[in-house]
Amino acid sequence: MERILVLPGDGIGPEVTREARRVLEAAAGRHDLKLEYEEAAIGGASIDACGTPLADAVVEQARACRALLLGAVGGPKWDAMPVDTRPEKGLLRIRKELGLFANLRPATVFPALAGASSLRPELVEGIDLLVVRELTGGIYFGEPRGRALVSGRREARNTMVYDEREVARIARVAFEAAAGRRRHLTHVHKANVLEVSQLWIEVVEEVARDFPDVELHHQLVDSAAMLLVRDPRRFDVLVTGNLFGDILSDEAAMITGSLGMLPSASLGEGGIGLYEPVHGSAPDIAGQDAANPLATILSVAMLLEHSLGASAAAADVRAAVSAVLGAGHRTADLAGAGEIAIGCTAMGDHVLAALAAG
Ligand code: NAD
């Protein structure tokens, strides 16, 4: 029996996680996976309930689970609070406490939505790439950092630092992901100017010896950024450090066109993972049954694949989403002129029906 902790959070979080959980229950049932569900508060909901964005007891509960399914946190109600006690702190803390060092962000274009991208449909049709970003090291965390007044001038510094263990473990996650896909890995770097990138190249090459079936390619970050908009279909899996990954994962996501469609996974050692949509809590549409639950439903597909090793169940969920879109069902964020928008619950119902029919 695997334990799943659902953290609905704020805004549309409870609405989208409700639909995603229904889909997870159905997919698990079809594939004979035994799951046990728990639910806890995070973010603003937790501040309201117990005065902190993440209670210690929830951290302990999370540690005992196989996977976490999260909605989103934050909203205007808590915006005036000091930065250290705001809802987002709950999310940062859970990532840190669970040691989630690998962030996986797929960018997939469903055929029915190719027109939603800002790129021409013939460039985006068939995009299916995955950005694997190192999440707990690099320039966002390196020491020394800070500001000073030097010779009367304001100066600021940050330090990009990685050790070989940090690089090897993220490289392994990326190779494993590539081995289960089209077996092509692009390592994105800036080795012409950064010693850190030179170390990455060395270590990535060492890990590559364990994955002879995966074709490895090193690409400078500036040209990778260009190629992502010029020829995104050339990529399968990309792996890179925290800073480059932060930027490239947003770039890759946006070429697919819709925030309501983007799932993500953050993985730690031992298979534990946190799965959540890329979007926020969308307070402007919260409580109206208007949110698109597909990003969270696709996060469930990632959960099945990465934390439960259930690739067939994950494929079923993705196929169900694709079928629903192919049949023309759209939430308001996806609906074009003249298309009828359905609600969050109705979209969940359609995915469940497609799963059952699948
Ligand atoms: P947002 O992603 O919540 O919303 C941006 C726009 O996209 C809004 O118009 C919203 O209605 C729409 N949108 C987002 N998700 C949608 C969905 N599933 N279906 C339909 N429409 C959707 O970003 P924001 O407005 O900048 O932030 C709102 C709150 O969310 C803030 O408090 C912010 O801090 C928080 N936030 C949380 C996370 C997270 O929990 N991971 C991420 C980003 C923002």
mmCIF file of C-alpha atoms and ligand atoms in Angstrom:
data_model
loop_
_atom_site.group_PDB
_atom_site.id
_atom_site.type_symbol
_atom_site.label_atom_id
_atom_site.label_comp_id
_atom_site.label_asym_id
_atom_site.label_seq_id
_atom_site.Cartn_x
_atom_site.Cartn_y
_atom_site.Cartn_z
ATOM 1 C CA MET A 1 0.000 0.000 0.000
ATOM 2 C CA GLU A 2 1.521 3.325 -1.091
ATOM 3 C CA ARG A 3 0.541 6.495 0.748
ATOM 4 C CA ILE A 4 -0.353 9.624 -1.224
ATOM 5 C CA LEU A 5 -0.608 12.985 0.526
ATOM 6 C CA VAL A 6 -2.928 15.484 -1.144
ATOM 7 C CA LEU A 7 -2.184 19.148 -0.368
ATOM 8 C CA PRO A 8 -4.987 21.137 -2.029
ATOM 9 C CA GLY A 9 -3.699 24.574 -0.931
ATOM 10 C CA ASP A 10 -5.485 27.784 -1.908
ATOM 11 C CA GLY A 11 -7.586 29.373 -4.644
ATOM 12 C CA ILE A 12 -8.313 26.852 -7.403
ATOM 13 C CA GLY A 13 -5.999 24.315 -5.679
ATOM 14 C CA PRO A 14 -8.839 22.385 -3.999
ATOM 15 C CA GLU A 15 -10.865 22.303 -7.249
ATOM 16 C CA VAL A 16 -8.077 20.997 -9.479
ATOM 17 C CA THR A 17 -6.708 18.489 -6.953
ATOM 18 C CA ARG A 18 -10.225 17.065 -6.439
ATOM 19 C CA GLU A 19 -10.460 16.229 -10.156
ATOM 20 C CA ALA A 20 -6.877 14.966 -10.286
ATOM 21 C CA ARG A 21 -7.448 12.681 -7.305
ATOM 22 C CA ARG A 22 -10.552 11.202 -8.942
ATOM 23 C CA VAL A 23 -8.437 10.443 -12.022
ATOM 24 C CA LEU A 24 -5.630 8.955 -9.903
ATOM 25 C CA GLU A 25 -8.104 6.717 -8.068
ATOM 26 C CA ALA A 26 -9.580 5.509 -11.366
ATOM 27 C CA ALA A 27 -6.212 4.902 -13.045
ATOM 28 C CA ALA A 28 -4.858 3.107 -9.966
ATOM 29 C CA GLY A 29 -7.973 0.939 -9.847
ATOM 30 C CA ARG A 30 -7.570 -0.110 -13.474
ATOM 31 C CA HIS A 31 -3.930 -1.077 -12.915
ATOM 32 C CA ASP A 32 -4.355 -2.763 -9.537
ATOM 33 C CA LEU A 33 -2.281 -0.218 -7.642
ATOM 34 C CA LYS A 34 -3.097 -0.048 -3.948
ATOM 35 C CA LEU A 35 -3.072 3.571 -2.802
ATOM 36 C CA GLU A 36 -4.031 5.179 0.483
ATOM 37 C CA TYR A 37 -4.910 8.873 0.524
ATOM 38 C CA GLU A 38 -4.337 11.493 3.182
ATOM 39 C CA GLU A 39 -5.038 15.199 2.997
ATOM 40 C CA ALA A 40 -3.422 18.152 4.765
ATOM 41 C CA ALA A 41 -3.320 21.937 4.609
ATOM 42 C CA ILE A 42 -0.528 24.027 3.119
ATOM 43 C CA GLY A 43 -0.139 27.724 2.313
ATOM 44 C CA GLY A 44 -2.891 30.168 3.171
ATOM 45 C CA ALA A 45 -5.262 27.361 4.190
ATOM 46 C CA SER A 46 -2.705 26.249 6.766
ATOM 47 C CA ILE A 47 -2.102 29.827 7.971
ATOM 48 C CA ASP A 48 -5.841 30.150 8.561
ATOM 49 C CA ALA A 49 -6.054 26.788 10.323
ATOM 50 C CA CYS A 50 -2.954 26.870 12.514
ATOM 51 C CA GLY A 51 -1.021 30.100 11.976
ATOM 52 C CA THR A 52 1.836 28.705 9.858
ATOM 53 C CA PRO A 53 2.086 27.953 6.108
ATOM 54 C CA LEU A 54 3.275 24.408 6.849
ATOM 55 C CA ALA A 55 2.893 22.634 10.167
ATOM 56 C CA ASP A 56 5.717 20.376 11.433
ATOM 57 C CA ALA A 57 3.209 17.529 11.684
ATOM 58 C CA VAL A 58 2.516 17.813 7.930
ATOM 59 C CA VAL A 59 6.238 17.611 7.170
ATOM 60 C CA GLU A 60 6.385 14.362 9.179
ATOM 61 C CA GLN A 61 3.262 13.075 7.422
ATOM 62 C CA ALA A 62 4.856 13.905 4.036
ATOM 63 C CA ARG A 63 8.058 12.026 4.881
ATOM 64 C CA ALA A 64 6.026 8.864 5.445
ATOM 65 C CA CYS A 65 4.344 9.129 2.025
ATOM 66 C CA ARG A 66 5.429 7.964 -1.402
ATOM 67 C CA ALA A 67 4.167 11.016 -3.246
ATOM 68 C CA LEU A 68 2.537 14.378 -2.696
ATOM 69 C CA LEU A 69 -0.078 15.913 -4.974
ATOM 70 C CA LEU A 70 -0.275 19.666 -4.553
ATOM 71 C CA GLY A 71 -2.687 22.275 -5.937
ATOM 72 C CA ALA A 72 -1.291 25.781 -5.501
ATOM 73 C CA VAL A 73 -0.704 28.241 -2.703
ATOM 74 C CA GLY A 74 -1.205 31.957 -2.177
ATOM 75 C CA GLY A 75 -3.769 34.657 -2.755
ATOM 76 C CA PRO A 76 -4.604 38.287 -2.002
ATOM 77 C CA LYS A 77 -5.884 37.426 1.477
ATOM 78 C CA TRP A 78 -2.315 36.728 2.638
ATOM 79 C CA ASP A 79 -0.392 39.171 0.394
ATOM 80 C CA ALA A 80 0.134 41.739 3.139
ATOM 81 C CA MET A 81 1.852 39.251 5.464
ATOM 82 C CA PRO A 82 5.604 39.455 6.058
ATOM 83 C CA VAL A 83 7.565 37.489 3.424
ATOM 84 C CA ASP A 84 8.733 34.913 5.957
ATOM 85 C CA THR A 85 5.249 33.839 6.988
ATOM 86 C CA ARG A 86 3.484 33.942 3.609
ATOM 87 C CA PRO A 87 1.842 30.918 1.922
ATOM 88 C CA GLU A 88 4.753 30.453 -0.541
ATOM 89 C CA LYS A 89 7.032 29.661 2.425
ATOM 90 C CA GLY A 90 5.068 26.463 2.939
ATOM 91 C CA LEU A 91 5.956 25.313 -0.551
ATOM 92 C CA LEU A 92 9.619 26.275 -0.248
ATOM 93 C CA ARG A 93 9.834 24.473 3.084
ATOM 94 C CA ILE A 94 8.296 21.208 1.910
ATOM 95 C CA ARG A 95 10.690 21.126 -1.090
ATOM 96 C CA LYS A 96 13.652 21.712 1.228
ATOM 97 C CA GLU A 97 12.559 19.288 3.966
ATOM 98 C CA LEU A 98 12.080 16.477 1.436
ATOM 99 C CA GLY A 99 15.353 17.248 -0.378
ATOM 100 C CA LEU A 100 13.640 17.593 -3.754
ATOM 101 C CA PHE A 101 16.660 18.243 -5.955
ATOM 102 C CA ALA A 102 15.283 17.417 -9.402
ATOM 103 C CA ASN A 103 12.574 19.428 -11.092
ATOM 104 C CA LEU A 104 10.956 17.861 -14.154
ATOM 105 C CA ARG A 105 8.886 20.020 -16.455
ATOM 106 C CA PRO A 106 7.537 18.399 -19.609
ATOM 107 C CA ALA A 107 6.392 20.535 -22.499
ATOM 108 C CA THR A 108 4.054 18.570 -24.696
ATOM 109 C CA VAL A 109 1.790 19.863 -27.394
ATOM 110 C CA PHE A 110 -1.450 17.973 -27.758
ATOM 111 C CA PRO A 111 -2.408 17.940 -31.450
ATOM 112 C CA ALA A 112 -5.765 19.574 -30.685
ATOM 113 C CA LEU A 113 -4.037 22.569 -29.063
ATOM 114 C CA ALA A 114 -1.250 23.255 -31.571
ATOM 115 C CA GLY A 115 -2.974 26.518 -32.505
ATOM 116 C CA ALA A 116 -2.651 27.880 -28.946
ATOM 117 C CA SER A 117 1.122 28.404 -29.163
ATOM 118 C CA SER A 118 2.680 31.734 -30.105
ATOM 119 C CA LEU A 119 4.798 29.770 -32.616
ATOM 120 C CA ARG A 120 3.445 28.579 -35.953
ATOM 121 C CA PRO A 121 1.456 25.319 -35.647
ATOM 122 C CA GLU A 122 3.803 23.509 -38.068
ATOM 123 C CA LEU A 123 6.703 24.238 -35.668
ATOM 124 C CA VAL A 124 4.946 23.078 -32.515
ATOM 125 C CA GLU A 125 2.945 20.057 -33.633
ATOM 126 C CA GLY A 126 4.531 17.034 -32.010
ATOM 127 C CA ILE A 127 6.674 18.857 -29.416
ATOM 128 C CA ASP A 128 7.360 16.418 -26.597
ATOM 129 C CA LEU A 129 10.287 17.496 -24.446
ATOM 130 C CA LEU A 130 11.259 17.359 -20.806
ATOM 131 C CA VAL A 131 13.403 19.878 -18.930
ATOM 132 C CA VAL A 132 15.251 18.390 -15.949
ATOM 133 C CA ARG A 133 16.464 21.213 -13.727
ATOM 134 C CA GLU A 134 18.713 20.954 -10.696
ATOM 135 C CA LEU A 135 16.701 22.609 -7.931
ATOM 136 C CA THR A 136 18.666 22.833 -4.699
ATOM 137 C CA GLY A 137 22.143 24.034 -5.698
ATOM 138 C CA GLY A 138 23.942 26.480 -7.968
ATOM 139 C CA ILE A 139 23.916 30.240 -7.901
ATOM 140 C CA TYR A 140 20.606 30.559 -6.014
ATOM 141 C CA PHE A 141 22.137 28.962 -2.929
ATOM 142 C CA GLY A 142 25.940 29.370 -3.279
ATOM 143 C CA GLU A 143 28.068 31.187 -0.715
ATOM 144 C CA PRO A 144 29.499 33.784 -0.429
ATOM 145 C CA ARG A 145 26.587 35.987 -1.364
ATOM 146 C CA GLY A 146 25.407 39.430 -0.374
ATOM 147 C CA ARG A 147 25.905 43.136 -0.810
ATOM 148 C CA ALA A 148 28.602 45.480 0.429
ATOM 149 C CA LEU A 149 29.877 48.990 0.026
ATOM 150 C CA VAL A 150 33.332 48.734 -1.552
ATOM 151 C CA SER A 151 35.396 51.888 -2.090
ATOM 152 C CA GLY A 152 32.184 53.891 -1.785
ATOM 153 C CA ARG A 153 30.408 51.846 -4.482
ATOM 154 C CA ARG A 154 27.524 49.397 -3.971
ATOM 155 C CA GLU A 155 28.603 45.895 -4.887
ATOM 156 C CA ALA A 156 26.713 42.595 -4.886
ATOM 157 C CA ARG A 157 27.836 39.019 -5.381
ATOM 158 C CA ASN A 158 26.456 35.503 -5.820
ATOM 159 C CA THR A 159 28.389 32.294 -6.225
ATOM 160 C CA MET A 160 27.674 29.464 -8.644
ATOM 161 C CA VAL A 161 28.938 26.283 -7.046
ATOM 162 C CA TYR A 162 28.230 22.593 -7.652
ATOM 163 C CA ASP A 163 30.016 19.518 -6.400
ATOM 164 C CA GLU A 164 30.297 16.315 -8.404
ATOM 165 C CA ARG A 165 27.739 14.454 -6.268
ATOM 166 C CA GLU A 166 25.055 17.064 -6.971
ATOM 167 C CA VAL A 167 25.762 16.918 -10.698
ATOM 168 C CA ALA A 168 25.883 13.122 -10.858
ATOM 169 C CA ARG A 169 22.513 12.619 -9.154
ATOM 170 C CA ILE A 170 20.637 15.071 -11.400
ATOM 171 C CA ALA A 171 22.391 13.640 -14.471
ATOM 172 C CA ARG A 172 21.217 10.168 -13.434
ATOM 173 C CA VAL A 173 17.597 11.360 -13.137
ATOM 174 C CA ALA A 174 17.844 12.864 -16.634
ATOM 175 C CA PHE A 175 19.451 9.766 -18.188
ATOM 176 C CA GLU A 176 16.821 7.532 -16.598
ATOM 177 C CA ALA A 177 14.054 9.765 -17.962
ATOM 178 C CA ALA A 178 15.655 9.766 -21.432
ATOM 179 C CA ALA A 179 16.070 5.964 -21.340
ATOM 180 C CA GLY A 180 12.285 5.681 -20.923
ATOM 181 C CA ARG A 181 11.586 8.134 -23.766
ATOM 182 C CA ARG A 182 13.309 8.726 -27.112
ATOM 183 C CA ARG A 183 16.811 8.135 -25.649
ATOM 184 C CA HIS A 184 18.244 11.526 -26.421
ATOM 185 C CA LEU A 185 19.700 13.809 -23.751
ATOM 186 C CA THR A 186 20.890 17.384 -24.228
ATOM 187 C CA HIS A 187 23.094 18.778 -21.478
ATOM 188 C CA VAL A 188 22.839 22.585 -21.454
ATOM 189 C CA HIS A 189 25.917 24.479 -20.251
ATOM 190 C CA LYS A 190 28.157 27.523 -20.613
ATOM 191 C CA ALA A 191 31.490 25.724 -20.552
ATOM 192 C CA ASN A 192 33.214 28.307 -22.761
ATOM 193 C CA VAL A 193 33.242 30.699 -19.769
ATOM 194 C CA LEU A 194 32.250 28.784 -16.615
ATOM 195 C CA GLU A 195 34.410 26.254 -14.739
ATOM 196 C CA VAL A 196 31.188 24.999 -13.142
ATOM 197 C CA SER A 197 29.951 23.976 -16.606
ATOM 198 C CA GLN A 198 33.260 22.274 -17.374
ATOM 199 C CA LEU A 199 32.765 20.120 -14.252
ATOM 200 C CA TRP A 200 29.190 19.375 -15.359
ATOM 201 C CA ILE A 201 30.452 18.134 -18.736
ATOM 202 C CA GLU A 202 32.996 15.830 -17.059
ATOM 203 C CA VAL A 203 30.500 14.367 -14.591
ATOM 204 C CA VAL A 204 27.655 14.031 -17.101
ATOM 205 C CA GLU A 205 30.052 12.108 -19.387
ATOM 206 C CA GLU A 206 30.948 9.796 -16.478
ATOM 207 C CA VAL A 207 27.290 9.051 -15.722
ATOM 208 C CA ALA A 208 26.684 8.519 -19.460
ATOM 209 C CA ARG A 209 28.801 5.334 -19.313
ATOM 210 C CA ASP A 210 25.940 3.666 -17.403
ATOM 211 C CA PHE A 211 23.492 4.592 -20.176
ATOM 212 C CA PRO A 212 25.057 3.457 -23.460
ATOM 213 C CA ASP A 213 21.666 3.495 -25.201
ATOM 214 C CA VAL A 214 21.094 7.195 -24.552
ATOM 215 C CA GLU A 215 22.623 9.590 -27.044
ATOM 216 C CA LEU A 216 24.233 12.533 -25.230
ATOM 217 C CA HIS A 217 24.746 15.970 -26.681
ATOM 218 C CA HIS A 218 26.210 19.096 -25.019
ATOM 219 C CA GLN A 219 24.650 22.414 -26.021
ATOM 220 C CA LEU A 220 25.617 25.958 -25.048
ATOM 221 C CA VAL A 221 22.794 27.655 -23.158
ATOM 222 C CA ASP A 222 22.548 30.613 -25.547
ATOM 223 C CA SER A 223 22.115 28.396 -28.589
ATOM 224 C CA ALA A 224 19.766 26.083 -26.648
ATOM 225 C CA ALA A 225 17.521 29.092 -25.955
ATOM 226 C CA MET A 226 17.464 29.902 -29.679
ATOM 227 C CA LEU A 227 16.869 26.322 -30.778
ATOM 228 C CA LEU A 228 13.941 25.985 -28.387
ATOM 229 C CA VAL A 229 11.982 28.549 -30.363
ATOM 230 C CA ARG A 230 13.422 27.722 -33.801
ATOM 231 C CA ASP A 231 13.225 23.939 -33.756
ATOM 232 C CA PRO A 232 11.753 22.690 -30.461
ATOM 233 C CA ARG A 233 10.939 19.245 -31.823
ATOM 234 C CA ARG A 234 14.634 18.328 -31.979
ATOM 235 C CA PHE A 235 14.714 17.997 -28.157
ATOM 236 C CA ASP A 236 13.807 14.994 -26.055
ATOM 237 C CA VAL A 237 15.261 15.507 -22.530
ATOM 238 C CA LEU A 238 17.307 18.552 -21.481
ATOM 239 C CA VAL A 239 19.323 18.617 -18.267
ATOM 240 C CA THR A 240 20.856 21.691 -16.710
ATOM 241 C CA GLY A 241 21.621 23.594 -13.510
ATOM 242 C CA ASN A 242 19.310 25.723 -11.431
ATOM 243 C CA LEU A 243 19.760 29.108 -13.151
ATOM 244 C CA PHE A 244 19.667 27.969 -16.795
ATOM 245 C CA GLY A 245 16.872 25.523 -15.956
ATOM 246 C CA ASP A 246 14.747 28.226 -14.361
ATOM 247 C CA ILE A 247 14.783 30.236 -17.582
ATOM 248 C CA LEU A 248 14.668 27.430 -20.141
ATOM 249 C CA SER A 249 11.827 25.557 -18.422
ATOM 250 C CA ASP A 250 9.623 28.658 -18.648
ATOM 251 C CA GLU A 251 10.624 29.212 -22.260
ATOM 252 C CA ALA A 252 9.870 25.584 -23.140
ATOM 253 C CA ALA A 253 6.564 25.730 -21.271
ATOM 254 C CA MET A 254 5.358 28.819 -23.056
ATOM 255 C CA ILE A 255 5.888 27.453 -26.541
ATOM 256 C CA THR A 256 3.119 24.988 -25.736
ATOM 257 C CA GLY A 257 0.707 27.855 -25.236
ATOM 258 C CA SER A 258 -1.351 27.238 -22.132
ATOM 259 C CA LEU A 259 -0.593 27.600 -18.429
ATOM 260 C CA GLY A 260 -3.529 25.372 -17.540
ATOM 261 C CA MET A 261 -1.886 22.389 -19.285
ATOM 262 C CA LEU A 262 1.557 22.271 -17.653
ATOM 263 C CA PRO A 263 2.424 19.640 -15.044
ATOM 264 C CA SER A 264 5.613 19.319 -12.979
ATOM 265 C CA ALA A 265 7.405 16.919 -10.680
ATOM 266 C CA SER A 266 10.052 17.548 -8.046
ATOM 267 C CA LEU A 267 11.936 14.417 -7.054
ATOM 268 C CA GLY A 268 14.143 13.579 -4.102
ATOM 269 C CA GLU A 269 16.271 10.591 -3.167
ATOM 270 C CA GLY A 270 14.475 7.261 -2.845
ATOM 271 C CA GLY A 271 11.612 7.932 -5.225
ATOM 272 C CA ILE A 272 9.678 10.491 -3.149
ATOM 273 C CA GLY A 273 8.117 13.145 -5.329
ATOM 274 C CA LEU A 274 5.978 16.267 -5.196
ATOM 275 C CA TYR A 275 3.648 16.697 -8.149
ATOM 276 C CA GLU A 276 1.938 19.986 -8.944
ATOM 277 C CA PRO A 277 0.678 22.103 -11.813
ATOM 278 C CA VAL A 278 2.984 24.911 -12.941
ATOM 279 C CA HIS A 279 0.226 27.509 -12.561
ATOM 280 C CA GLY A 280 -0.647 29.374 -9.364
ATOM 281 C CA SER A 281 -3.813 29.580 -7.301
ATOM 282 C CA ALA A 282 -5.672 31.784 -9.839
ATOM 283 C CA PRO A 283 -7.669 33.746 -7.235
ATOM 284 C CA ASP A 284 -9.515 35.545 -10.053
ATOM 285 C CA ILE A 285 -11.434 32.375 -10.942
ATOM 286 C CA ALA A 286 -11.324 30.455 -7.637
ATOM 287 C CA GLY A 287 -14.565 28.902 -6.423
ATOM 288 C CA GLN A 288 -16.307 29.317 -9.798
ATOM 289 C CA ASP A 289 -15.759 25.809 -11.188
ATOM 290 C CA ALA A 290 -13.938 27.509 -14.083
ATOM 291 C CA ALA A 291 -10.356 26.226 -13.611
ATOM 292 C CA ASN A 292 -8.661 23.874 -16.020
ATOM 293 C CA PRO A 293 -7.743 20.723 -14.050
ATOM 294 C CA LEU A 294 -5.640 19.170 -16.842
ATOM 295 C CA ALA A 295 -2.245 20.431 -15.568
ATOM 296 C CA THR A 296 -2.939 18.712 -12.240
ATOM 297 C CA ILE A 297 -4.322 15.612 -13.967
ATOM 298 C CA LEU A 298 -1.143 15.451 -16.083
ATOM 299 C CA SER A 299 0.839 15.841 -12.833
ATOM 300 C CA VAL A 300 -0.936 12.678 -11.681
ATOM 301 C CA ALA A 301 0.404 10.946 -14.806
ATOM 302 C CA MET A 302 3.920 12.013 -13.730
ATOM 303 C CA LEU A 303 3.232 10.714 -10.210
ATOM 304 C CA LEU A 304 2.203 7.343 -11.580
ATOM 305 C CA GLU A 305 5.311 7.183 -13.736
ATOM 306 C CA HIS A 306 8.019 8.517 -11.428
ATOM 307 C CA SER A 307 6.918 7.599 -7.892
ATOM 308 C CA LEU A 308 4.869 4.462 -8.550
ATOM 309 C CA GLY A 309 6.698 3.071 -11.580
ATOM 310 C CA ALA A 310 3.338 2.664 -13.319
ATOM 311 C CA SER A 311 4.148 3.830 -16.846
ATOM 312 C CA ALA A 312 1.171 2.069 -18.410
ATOM 313 C CA ALA A 313 -1.240 3.823 -16.046
ATOM 314 C CA ALA A 314 0.506 7.131 -16.763
ATOM 315 C CA ALA A 315 0.115 6.550 -20.500
ATOM 316 C CA ASP A 316 -3.588 5.827 -19.995
ATOM 317 C CA VAL A 317 -4.077 9.165 -18.224
ATOM 318 C CA ARG A 318 -2.244 11.078 -20.967
ATOM 319 C CA ALA A 319 -4.194 9.266 -23.663
ATOM 320 C CA ALA A 320 -7.466 10.122 -21.879
ATOM 321 C CA VAL A 321 -6.500 13.824 -21.757
ATOM 322 C CA SER A 322 -5.566 13.734 -25.421
ATOM 323 C CA ALA A 323 -8.876 12.062 -26.324
ATOM 324 C CA VAL A 324 -10.888 14.637 -24.386
ATOM 325 C CA LEU A 325 -9.105 17.511 -26.148
ATOM 326 C CA GLY A 326 -9.452 15.747 -29.481
ATOM 327 C CA ALA A 327 -13.200 15.501 -28.885
ATOM 328 C CA GLY A 328 -13.257 19.299 -28.577
ATOM 329 C CA HIS A 329 -13.858 19.726 -24.830
ATOM 330 C CA ARG A 330 -12.367 22.986 -23.555
ATOM 331 C CA THR A 331 -12.260 24.854 -20.252
ATOM 332 C CA ALA A 332 -12.517 28.659 -20.545
ATOM 333 C CA ASP A 333 -8.733 29.166 -20.740
ATOM 334 C CA LEU A 334 -8.521 26.873 -23.787
ATOM 335 C CA ALA A 335 -11.747 27.770 -25.565
ATOM 336 C CA GLY A 336 -11.327 29.728 -28.775
ATOM 337 C CA ALA A 337 -13.878 32.051 -30.336
ATOM 338 C CA GLY A 338 -17.183 30.234 -30.772
ATOM 339 C CA GLU A 339 -16.131 27.255 -28.624
ATOM 340 C CA ILE A 340 -18.232 26.372 -25.584
ATOM 341 C CA ALA A 341 -16.355 26.367 -22.269
ATOM 342 C CA ILE A 342 -17.026 23.642 -19.721
ATOM 343 C CA GLY A 343 -16.238 23.731 -16.001
ATOM 344 C CA CYS A 344 -13.533 22.076 -13.921
ATOM 345 C CA THR A 345 -15.763 19.230 -12.703
ATOM 346 C CA ALA A 346 -17.142 18.541 -16.182
ATOM 347 C CA MET A 347 -13.587 18.360 -17.550
ATOM 348 C CA GLY A 348 -12.737 15.861 -14.800
ATOM 349 C CA ASP A 349 -15.853 13.844 -15.730
ATOM 350 C CA HIS A 350 -14.781 13.726 -19.393
ATOM 351 C CA VAL A 351 -11.280 12.515 -18.501
ATOM 352 C CA LEU A 352 -12.760 9.803 -16.273
ATOM 353 C CA ALA A 353 -15.098 8.728 -19.073
ATOM 354 C CA ALA A 354 -12.216 8.616 -21.575
ATOM 355 C CA LEU A 355 -10.153 6.595 -19.113
ATOM 356 C CA ALA A 356 -12.983 4.119 -18.656
ATOM 357 C CA ALA A 357 -13.476 3.897 -22.431
ATOM 358 C CA GLY A 358 -9.732 3.638 -23.103
HETATM 359 P P1 NAD B 1 -1.665 32.202 -11.668
HETATM 360 O O1 NAD B 1 -0.962 31.090 -12.363
HETATM 361 O O2 NAD B 1 -2.405 31.827 -10.440
HETATM 362 O O3 NAD B 1 -2.696 32.898 -12.670
HETATM 363 C C1 NAD B 1 -2.300 33.570 -13.866
HETATM 364 C C2 NAD B 1 -3.499 33.636 -14.832
HETATM 365 O O4 NAD B 1 -3.726 32.337 -15.381
HETATM 366 C C3 NAD B 1 -4.814 34.029 -14.150
HETATM 367 O O5 NAD B 1 -5.581 34.803 -15.025
HETATM 368 C C4 NAD B 1 -5.504 32.709 -13.897
HETATM 369 O O6 NAD B 1 -6.912 32.794 -13.850
HETATM 370 C C5 NAD B 1 -5.022 31.855 -15.070
HETATM 371 N N1 NAD B 1 -4.911 30.444 -14.681
HETATM 372 C C6 NAD B 1 -3.945 29.883 -13.921
HETATM 373 N N2 NAD B 1 -4.166 28.579 -13.768
HETATM 374 C C7 NAD B 1 -5.305 28.306 -14.436
HETATM 375 C C8 NAD B 1 -6.070 27.112 -14.626
HETATM 376 N N3 NAD B 1 -5.702 25.943 -14.113
HETATM 377 N N4 NAD B 1 -7.194 27.198 -15.364
HETATM 378 C C9 NAD B 1 -7.589 28.364 -15.910
HETATM 379 N N5 NAD B 1 -6.918 29.516 -15.757
HETATM 380 C C10 NAD B 1 -5.778 29.497 -15.033
HETATM 381 O O7 NAD B 1 -0.567 33.310 -11.358
HETATM 382 P P2 NAD B 1 -0.712 34.697 -10.546
HETATM 383 O O8 NAD B 1 -2.054 35.315 -10.843
HETATM 384 O O9 NAD B 1 0.514 35.428 -10.839
HETATM 385 O O10 NAD B 1 -0.675 34.276 -9.022
HETATM 386 C C11 NAD B 1 -1.843 34.062 -8.211
HETATM 387 C C12 NAD B 1 -1.403 33.508 -6.867
HETATM 388 O O11 NAD B 1 -0.788 32.219 -7.046
HETATM 389 C C13 NAD B 1 -0.359 34.379 -6.155
HETATM 390 O O12 NAD B 1 -0.654 34.387 -4.772
HETATM 391 C C14 NAD B 1 0.947 33.664 -6.421
HETATM 392 O O13 NAD B 1 1.894 33.883 -5.403
HETATM 393 C C15 NAD B 1 0.489 32.223 -6.408
HETATM 394 N N6 NAD B 1 1.361 31.296 -7.172
HETATM 395 C C16 NAD B 1 1.523 30.067 -6.632
HETATM 396 C C17 NAD B 1 2.264 29.104 -7.300
HETATM 397 C C18 NAD B 1 2.370 27.755 -6.701
HETATM 398 O O14 NAD B 1 1.653 27.442 -5.766
HETATM 399 N N7 NAD B 1 3.233 26.900 -7.222
HETATM 400 C C19 NAD B 1 2.837 29.420 -8.543
HETATM 401 C C20 NAD B 1 2.627 30.698 -9.096
HETATM 402 C C21 NAD B 1 1.875 31.620 -8.396
#
